[in-house]
Short mmCIF file of C-alpha atoms and ligand atoms in Angstrom, two decimals:
data_model
loop_
_atom_site.label_atom_id
_atom_site.label_comp_id
_atom_site.label_asym_id
_atom_site.label_seq_id
_atom_site.Cartn_x
_atom_site.Cartn_y
_atom_site.Cartn_z
CA MET A 1 9.75 -18.63 -13.82
CA PRO A 2 6.22 -18.69 -12.41
CA ASN A 3 3.55 -16.28 -13.57
CA HIS A 4 2.61 -14.26 -10.48
CA GLU A 5 -0.78 -13.29 -11.89
CA GLU A 6 -2.04 -16.84 -12.31
CA ARG A 7 -1.39 -17.95 -8.76
CA ALA A 8 -4.20 -19.51 -6.77
CA HIS A 9 -5.42 -17.64 -3.71
CA ALA A 10 -6.30 -19.23 -0.40
CA LEU A 11 -9.58 -18.28 1.28
CA LEU A 12 -7.58 -17.12 4.30
CA SER A 13 -4.67 -15.59 2.46
CA ALA A 14 -1.60 -14.42 4.38
CA SER A 15 -1.84 -11.00 2.73
CA SER A 16 -5.31 -10.44 4.18
CA ALA A 17 -4.53 -11.97 7.61
CA HIS A 18 -4.50 -8.52 9.25
CA ARG A 19 -8.18 -8.29 8.18
CA TRP A 20 -9.56 -11.78 8.88
CA MET A 21 -7.74 -11.95 12.22
CA ARG A 22 -9.59 -8.82 13.35
CA CYS A 23 -12.82 -9.17 11.36
CA THR A 24 -13.25 -12.94 11.21
CA PRO A 25 -16.41 -13.01 8.99
CA SER A 26 -14.70 -10.90 6.29
CA ALA A 27 -12.96 -13.70 4.34
CA ARG A 28 -16.16 -15.64 3.61
CA LEU A 29 -17.96 -12.43 2.63
CA GLU A 30 -15.13 -11.38 0.32
CA ASP A 31 -15.25 -14.82 -1.28
CA GLU A 32 -18.82 -14.11 -2.43
CA VAL A 33 -17.92 -11.13 -4.62
CA GLU A 34 -15.93 -10.76 -7.79
CA VAL A 35 -13.90 -7.56 -7.86
CA GLU A 36 -11.73 -6.74 -10.82
CA GLU A 37 -8.11 -6.09 -9.88
CA GLY A 38 -7.25 -2.38 -10.04
CA VAL A 39 -4.35 -0.84 -11.94
CA ALA A 40 -2.25 -0.51 -8.77
CA ALA A 41 -2.58 -4.25 -8.05
CA LYS A 42 -1.66 -5.12 -11.65
CA GLU A 43 1.37 -2.83 -11.47
CA GLY A 44 2.33 -4.49 -8.20
CA THR A 45 2.21 -7.94 -9.81
CA VAL A 46 4.46 -6.83 -12.67
CA ALA A 47 6.87 -5.14 -10.24
CA HIS A 48 7.08 -8.39 -8.25
CA GLU A 49 7.90 -10.28 -11.45
CA LEU A 50 10.66 -7.80 -12.20
CA CYS A 51 11.97 -8.17 -8.62
CA GLU A 52 12.23 -11.91 -9.17
CA CYS A 53 14.08 -11.44 -12.47
CA LYS A 54 16.55 -9.00 -10.95
CA LEU A 55 17.30 -11.14 -7.92
CA ARG A 56 17.71 -14.29 -10.01
CA GLY A 57 19.94 -12.27 -12.35
CA LEU A 58 22.17 -11.26 -9.42
CA LEU A 59 22.44 -14.94 -8.54
CA GLY A 60 23.70 -15.70 -12.03
CA GLU A 61 20.55 -17.17 -13.59
CA ASP A 62 19.60 -16.46 -17.19
CA VAL A 63 16.66 -14.06 -16.92
CA GLU A 64 16.77 -12.44 -20.35
CA GLU A 65 13.58 -14.02 -21.70
CA ALA A 66 11.63 -13.55 -18.47
CA THR A 67 12.71 -9.89 -18.18
CA LYS A 68 11.74 -9.25 -21.79
CA LYS A 69 8.29 -10.69 -21.11
CA VAL A 70 7.81 -8.53 -18.00
CA LYS A 71 8.75 -5.40 -19.96
CA GLU A 72 6.13 -6.17 -22.60
CA SER A 73 3.37 -5.78 -20.01
CA GLU A 74 1.24 -2.65 -20.33
CA PHE A 75 1.68 -2.23 -16.57
CA TYR A 76 5.48 -2.09 -16.74
CA SER A 77 7.08 1.33 -16.38
CA PRO A 78 10.77 2.30 -16.49
CA GLU A 79 10.58 3.74 -12.97
CA MET A 80 10.09 0.15 -11.75
CA GLU A 81 13.71 -0.60 -12.63
CA ARG A 82 15.18 1.44 -9.78
CA PHE A 83 12.74 0.26 -7.11
CA THR A 84 12.97 -3.43 -7.98
CA GLN A 85 16.77 -3.16 -8.14
CA ASP A 86 16.76 -1.76 -4.58
CA TYR A 87 14.83 -4.85 -3.48
CA ALA A 88 17.10 -7.30 -5.31
CA ASP A 89 20.25 -5.60 -3.96
CA TYR A 90 18.91 -5.74 -0.41
CA CYS A 91 18.03 -9.46 -0.65
CA TYR A 92 21.39 -10.31 -2.20
CA GLN A 93 23.31 -8.27 0.39
CA SER A 94 21.36 -9.86 3.26
CA MET A 95 22.13 -13.33 1.91
CA ILE A 96 25.86 -12.53 1.98
CA GLU A 97 25.85 -10.82 5.38
CA GLU A 98 23.75 -13.55 6.98
CA ASN A 99 25.65 -16.31 5.25
CA GLY A 100 22.35 -18.00 4.46
CA ASP A 101 20.64 -19.87 1.65
CA ILE A 102 18.31 -17.74 -0.39
CA ARG A 103 14.87 -18.92 -1.52
CA ILE A 104 13.03 -16.83 -4.08
CA GLU A 105 9.22 -16.95 -4.43
CA GLU A 106 9.11 -19.69 -1.86
CA ALA A 107 5.83 -21.66 -1.89
CA LEU A 108 4.82 -22.26 1.71
CA ASP A 109 2.34 -24.67 3.24
CA LEU A 110 0.51 -22.80 6.00
CA SER A 111 -2.13 -25.45 6.65
CA ALA A 112 -0.71 -26.30 10.09
CA TYR A 113 -2.01 -22.88 11.18
CA VAL A 114 -4.67 -21.86 8.68
CA PRO A 115 -7.21 -24.26 7.12
CA GLU A 116 -6.23 -24.91 3.46
CA GLY A 117 -3.60 -22.18 3.93
CA PHE A 118 -0.72 -21.68 1.55
CA GLY A 119 1.23 -18.68 0.35
CA THR A 120 4.29 -17.49 -1.49
CA ALA A 121 6.98 -15.48 0.24
CA ASP A 122 8.91 -13.09 -2.00
CA CYS A 123 12.24 -14.03 -0.44
CA VAL A 124 13.37 -16.18 2.48
CA ILE A 125 16.96 -16.37 3.72
CA VAL A 126 17.68 -19.48 5.71
CA GLY A 127 20.61 -18.91 8.02
CA GLU A 128 21.97 -21.15 10.76
CA GLU A 129 20.16 -19.39 13.58
CA LEU A 130 18.38 -16.59 11.73
CA LEU A 131 15.32 -17.00 9.53
CA HIS A 132 14.78 -13.89 7.41
CA VAL A 133 11.54 -13.21 5.51
CA ILE A 134 11.62 -10.32 3.04
CA ASP A 135 8.53 -8.87 1.40
CA PHE A 136 8.42 -6.32 -1.41
CA LYS A 137 5.63 -3.75 -1.49
CA TYR A 138 5.17 -1.58 -4.55
CA GLY A 139 2.37 0.57 -3.13
CA ARG A 140 3.04 4.19 -2.33
CA GLY A 141 -0.22 5.00 -0.54
CA VAL A 142 0.00 3.30 2.82
CA LYS A 143 3.29 2.49 4.53
CA VAL A 144 3.40 -1.13 5.66
CA SER A 145 5.20 -1.91 8.89
CA PRO A 146 6.97 -5.23 9.58
CA VAL A 147 6.19 -4.92 13.31
CA GLU A 148 3.78 -7.71 14.28
CA ASN A 149 2.89 -8.01 10.61
CA PRO A 150 0.68 -11.14 10.39
CA GLN A 151 1.41 -11.74 6.69
CA LEU A 152 5.14 -11.96 7.27
CA MET A 153 4.69 -13.88 10.52
CA LEU A 154 2.62 -16.48 8.67
CA TYR A 155 5.30 -16.80 6.02
CA ALA A 156 7.88 -17.17 8.80
CA LEU A 157 5.80 -19.97 10.37
CA GLY A 158 5.59 -21.72 6.98
CA ALA A 159 9.34 -21.36 6.44
CA PHE A 160 10.07 -22.47 10.00
CA ASN A 161 8.05 -25.66 9.46
CA LEU A 162 9.93 -26.28 6.24
CA TYR A 163 13.48 -25.75 7.46
CA SER A 164 13.54 -26.23 11.24
CA PHE A 165 14.47 -29.91 10.84
CA MET A 166 17.89 -28.88 9.52
CA GLN A 167 18.56 -25.52 11.22
CA ASP A 168 18.55 -24.40 14.84
CA PHE A 169 16.68 -21.11 14.41
CA LYS A 170 16.74 -18.72 17.32
CA THR A 171 15.54 -15.48 15.74
CA VAL A 172 13.19 -14.42 12.97
CA ARG A 173 13.73 -11.18 11.06
CA LEU A 174 10.86 -9.71 9.06
CA THR A 175 11.63 -7.05 6.48
CA ILE A 176 9.44 -4.87 4.30
CA VAL A 177 11.07 -3.28 1.26
CA GLN A 178 8.75 -0.49 0.12
CA PRO A 179 11.10 1.73 -1.88
CA ARG A 180 8.45 4.09 -3.24
CA ILE A 181 7.77 5.29 0.30
CA ASP A 182 10.91 4.48 2.22
CA GLU A 183 14.42 4.40 0.82
CA GLU A 184 15.59 2.06 3.57
CA PRO A 185 13.97 -1.34 4.16
CA SER A 186 12.43 -1.67 7.61
CA SER A 187 12.95 -4.77 9.74
CA TRP A 188 11.62 -6.21 12.97
CA GLU A 189 12.89 -9.20 14.92
CA LEU A 190 11.24 -11.68 17.23
CA SER A 191 12.24 -14.92 18.92
CA ILE A 192 11.14 -18.34 17.68
CA GLU A 193 9.15 -18.74 20.92
CA ASP A 194 7.18 -15.55 20.16
CA LEU A 195 6.62 -16.68 16.58
CA LEU A 196 5.22 -20.01 17.74
CA ALA A 197 2.99 -18.23 20.29
CA PHE A 198 1.63 -16.16 17.40
CA GLY A 199 1.03 -19.44 15.55
CA GLU A 200 -1.25 -20.62 18.36
CA GLU A 201 -3.16 -17.34 18.31
CA VAL A 202 -3.56 -17.39 14.53
CA LYS A 203 -4.83 -20.99 14.63
CA LYS A 204 -7.76 -20.00 16.84
CA LYS A 205 -8.66 -16.97 14.73
CA ALA A 206 -8.30 -18.88 11.46
CA GLU A 207 -10.68 -21.59 12.65
CA VAL A 208 -13.40 -19.00 13.34
CA ALA A 209 -12.64 -17.06 10.13
CA PHE A 210 -12.75 -20.20 8.00
CA LYS A 211 -16.31 -20.82 9.19
CA GLY A 212 -17.22 -17.18 8.55
CA GLU A 213 -18.13 -16.71 12.20
CA GLY A 214 -17.21 -14.19 14.86
CA GLU A 215 -17.62 -10.44 15.19
CA PHE A 216 -17.35 -7.82 12.46
CA CYS A 217 -14.74 -5.17 13.11
CA PRO A 218 -15.60 -2.10 11.03
CA GLU A 219 -12.45 -0.05 11.70
CA GLU A 220 -10.92 2.01 8.92
CA ASP A 221 -7.56 0.22 8.79
CA THR A 222 -9.32 -3.17 8.83
CA CYS A 223 -11.79 -2.27 6.07
CA ARG A 224 -9.41 -0.27 3.84
CA PHE A 225 -8.70 -3.04 1.30
CA CYS A 226 -11.72 -5.27 1.99
CA LYS A 227 -13.52 -6.28 -1.21
CA VAL A 228 -16.94 -5.68 0.37
CA LYS A 229 -16.10 -2.38 2.04
CA ALA A 230 -18.73 -0.44 0.07
CA VAL A 231 -21.60 -2.86 0.65
CA CYS A 232 -20.75 -4.25 4.09
CA ARG A 233 -23.74 -3.76 6.39
CA ALA A 234 -21.66 -3.74 9.57
CA ARG A 235 -19.53 -0.87 8.24
CA ALA A 236 -22.61 1.03 7.01
CA GLU A 237 -24.40 0.57 10.34
CA LYS A 238 -21.39 1.78 12.27
CA ASN A 239 -21.06 4.92 10.16
CA LEU A 240 -24.78 5.68 10.03
CA ALA A 241 -25.27 5.16 13.75
CA LEU A 242 -22.94 8.07 14.31
CA MET A 243 -25.29 10.44 12.53
CA PHE A 244 -27.93 10.37 15.22
CA LEU A 245 -26.87 12.49 18.15
CA GLU A 246 -28.94 12.55 21.28
CA GLU A 247 -30.41 15.96 21.93
CA GLN A 248 -28.86 17.38 25.03
CA ASP A 249 -28.77 20.64 26.95
CA PRO A 250 -27.06 23.01 26.59
CA ARG A 251 -27.95 23.39 22.89
CA LEU A 252 -24.35 24.04 21.85
CA LEU A 253 -21.83 21.22 21.71
CA SER A 254 -19.05 21.23 24.26
CA ASN A 255 -15.37 20.83 23.28
CA GLU A 256 -15.51 17.29 24.63
CA GLU A 257 -18.46 16.49 22.36
CA LEU A 258 -16.70 18.07 19.36
CA GLY A 259 -13.74 15.75 20.03
CA ASP A 260 -16.04 12.73 20.33
CA ILE A 261 -17.81 13.53 17.04
CA LEU A 262 -14.53 13.99 15.17
CA THR A 263 -13.10 10.74 16.55
CA LYS A 264 -16.22 8.72 15.80
CA CYS A 265 -16.76 10.18 12.33
CA SER A 266 -13.15 10.10 11.13
CA GLY A 267 -13.87 7.12 8.86
CA PHE A 268 -17.12 8.57 7.50
CA PRO A 269 -15.78 10.42 4.39
CA THR A 270 -13.81 7.36 3.23
CA TRP A 271 -16.82 5.09 3.71
CA LEU A 272 -19.14 7.48 1.82
CA SER A 273 -16.68 7.75 -1.06
CA ASP A 274 -16.42 3.92 -1.21
CA VAL A 275 -20.24 3.72 -1.39
CA GLU A 276 -20.34 6.39 -4.14
CA GLU A 277 -17.70 4.57 -6.21
CA CYS A 278 -19.55 1.28 -5.85
CA ALA A 279 -22.92 2.83 -6.84
CA LYS A 280 -21.28 4.51 -9.86
CA ASP A 281 -19.76 1.21 -11.01
CA LYS A 282 -23.11 -0.58 -10.66
CA LEU A 283 -24.99 2.13 -12.61
CA LEU A 284 -22.37 2.02 -15.37
CA LEU A 285 -22.93 -1.74 -15.55
CA GLY A 286 -26.65 -1.08 -16.15
CA GLU A 287 -27.88 -1.87 -12.63
CA GLU A 288 -30.41 0.38 -10.89
CA ILE A 289 -29.63 2.35 -7.75
CA LYS A 290 -32.78 3.83 -6.27
CA GLY A 291 -32.89 7.62 -6.65
CA TRP A 292 -29.56 7.96 -8.48
CA LYS A 293 -28.31 8.09 -12.06
CA ILE A 294 -25.15 8.84 -13.99
CA VAL A 295 -24.84 12.06 -16.00
CA GLU A 296 -22.06 13.41 -18.13
CA GLY A 297 -19.62 15.46 -16.04
CA ARG A 298 -17.97 18.72 -17.05
CA SER A 299 -16.17 18.23 -20.34
CA THR A 300 -12.78 19.69 -21.20
CA ARG A 301 -11.53 21.12 -24.50
CA VAL A 302 -8.50 19.56 -26.18
CA TRP A 303 -6.73 20.23 -29.49
CA THR A 304 -7.52 17.69 -32.21
CA ASP A 305 -4.01 18.35 -33.59
CA GLU A 306 -1.95 20.70 -31.42
CA LYS A 307 1.03 20.77 -33.79
CA GLU A 308 -1.08 21.73 -36.80
CA ALA A 309 -3.07 24.29 -34.79
CA PHE A 310 0.13 26.04 -33.59
CA LYS A 311 1.53 26.00 -37.12
CA TYR A 312 -1.63 27.64 -38.41
CA ILE A 313 -1.52 30.32 -35.68
CA VAL A 314 2.14 31.15 -36.43
CA ASP A 315 1.73 31.02 -40.25
CA SER A 316 -1.31 33.26 -40.13
CA GLU A 317 0.60 35.65 -37.82
CA GLU A 318 -2.04 35.41 -35.08
CA ALA A 319 0.81 34.95 -32.58
CA LYS A 320 4.57 34.39 -32.54
CA GLU A 321 5.87 30.87 -31.84
CA GLU A 322 7.59 31.93 -28.58
CA GLU A 323 4.28 33.28 -27.31
CA LEU A 324 2.75 29.83 -27.57
CA PHE A 325 5.22 28.09 -25.26
CA GLU A 326 6.33 28.64 -21.71
CA THR A 327 9.27 27.13 -19.84
CA VAL A 328 8.21 25.95 -16.42
CA PRO A 329 10.73 24.58 -13.90
CA LEU A 330 10.07 21.07 -12.60
CA THR A 331 8.59 20.90 -9.13
CA LEU A 332 10.86 19.84 -6.28
CA THR A 333 9.11 16.46 -6.11
CA LYS A 334 9.62 15.86 -9.83
CA VAL A 335 13.32 16.76 -9.61
CA GLU A 336 13.66 14.30 -6.72
CA LYS A 337 11.95 11.63 -8.81
CA LEU A 338 14.25 12.43 -11.75
CA LEU A 339 17.44 12.12 -9.70
CA GLY A 340 16.35 9.50 -7.18
CA LYS A 341 16.32 10.04 -3.40
CA LYS A 342 20.03 9.25 -2.89
CA ARG A 343 21.35 11.73 -5.48
CA PHE A 344 18.80 14.32 -4.46
CA LYS A 345 19.71 14.23 -0.74
CA PRO A 346 22.94 16.37 -0.81
CA ILE A 347 21.27 18.88 -3.14
CA ALA A 348 18.29 19.13 -0.80
CA GLU A 349 20.58 19.71 2.18
CA LYS A 350 22.13 22.66 0.40
CA TYR A 351 19.21 24.23 -1.43
CA VAL A 352 15.93 23.09 0.08
CA THR A 353 14.23 24.69 3.02
CA LYS A 354 11.04 23.42 4.56
CA SER A 355 8.39 25.85 5.70
CA LYS A 356 6.24 25.12 8.71
CA GLY A 357 3.13 23.18 7.68
CA LYS A 358 -0.37 24.58 8.08
CA PRO A 359 -2.16 23.65 11.32
CA THR A 360 -3.87 20.34 10.56
CA LEU A 361 -6.45 18.59 12.66
CA THR A 362 -5.61 14.96 13.46
CA LEU A 363 -6.22 12.28 16.08
CA GLU A 364 -4.28 12.49 19.35
CA SER A 365 -2.72 9.10 18.53
CA ASP A 366 -0.87 10.66 15.54
CA GLU A 367 2.87 10.31 16.19
CA ARG A 368 3.69 13.90 15.12
CA PRO A 369 4.21 16.41 17.97
CA ALA A 370 1.33 18.77 18.69
CA TYR A 371 1.42 22.13 16.88
CA ASN A 372 2.65 24.89 19.12
CA SER A 373 0.59 27.92 18.13
CA VAL A 374 2.26 30.20 20.72
CA GLU A 375 5.78 29.35 19.54
CA THR A 376 4.69 29.88 15.93
CA MET A 377 3.19 33.27 16.77
CA PHE A 378 6.45 34.47 18.38
CA ASN A 379 8.54 33.10 15.50
CA GLU A 380 6.35 34.86 12.97
CA GLU A 381 6.55 38.12 14.90
CA GLY A 382 10.35 37.80 15.04
CA GLU A 383 10.54 37.45 11.28
CA ASN A 384 8.54 40.59 10.58
S1 SF4 B 401 -15.85 -4.01 5.31
FE1 SF4 B 401 -14.83 -4.06 7.28
S2 SF4 B 401 -16.35 -4.79 8.71
FE2 SF4 B 401 -17.09 -5.30 6.69
S3 SF4 B 401 -16.36 -7.37 6.29
FE3 SF4 B 401 -14.83 -6.00 5.45
S4 SF4 B 401 -13.34 -5.73 7.09
FE4 SF4 B 401 -15.19 -6.57 8.04
#
């Protein structure tokens, strides 16, 4: 079984296509910096390896050795078992329902669309008329949608080129399995014609991106996982330009201006925190950052030996043992994690109530309905 960690990466990787398609100079810039993989990425790699083991196991392959090796990783955790099993079950079930051939960790040549492009799809199911690409995401921060997802569409193009000589594909299904955020996998379908039209679009973008040309696109969802997000001049200029407001009369800002400022500055806190993190890392490495240094933060007190300390307190009758411990119920979230979403659901229906959330400021494009302060006021009055 291949080692996921040691795979080569293309300059224009499928997983970063959403970035280089919008910000075409980003790939060349990212190629100039070395960034150590974070814990979340390492966990993700191990979870993908476990996914592969579980799916191959369902297909009857001997995965004992490979599974043992995955579990030896410091980034393995028992909670991975449930999530990776969900993925394997979904792939296996799809293979049966679609009556297709399953390909696991399929190496795909993407060079017909992207210069020197290649990639590995987690799972591809090759049906007679349906081509199904399934991707596992272990992250729990940002929900990934399959709709117009360029990574999955690139994989679909690679798989189409590989298998279209023997199948008469009509439809492509793209599925994201992200069980730490969503219990149910989410899918999106498109026709082969639409997929091929995307292929033409991606070709043009990839050509520009491969040369490192084109316009920067410093938008928060484009920059979020960019390796140069903290030191990118285009992103800094965009954020800093917002700080200089033209002086206008009247001296107080209008509601329209307040809205404009909030919209324009919504990415500012994230950018500043990225810059701070980057400066901190550089100072810790011994580099100089003009005007800044690292100091020791607030320290916390911990027992050197809690068991011995408690024994001493009880033996010397400073306090009774029961006074030293408290029983605290698990939070609702922890109970849900303990039982799993499926088992927790009927319990939640019976015993959980959800209070109205606090009024929260957000962009108009947010899909949640607007807060109705009048309705809330009447409801609150009715309850009193
Ligand atoms: S930080 Fe944003 S603007 Fe800068 S290169 Fe990366 S994606 Fe482009």
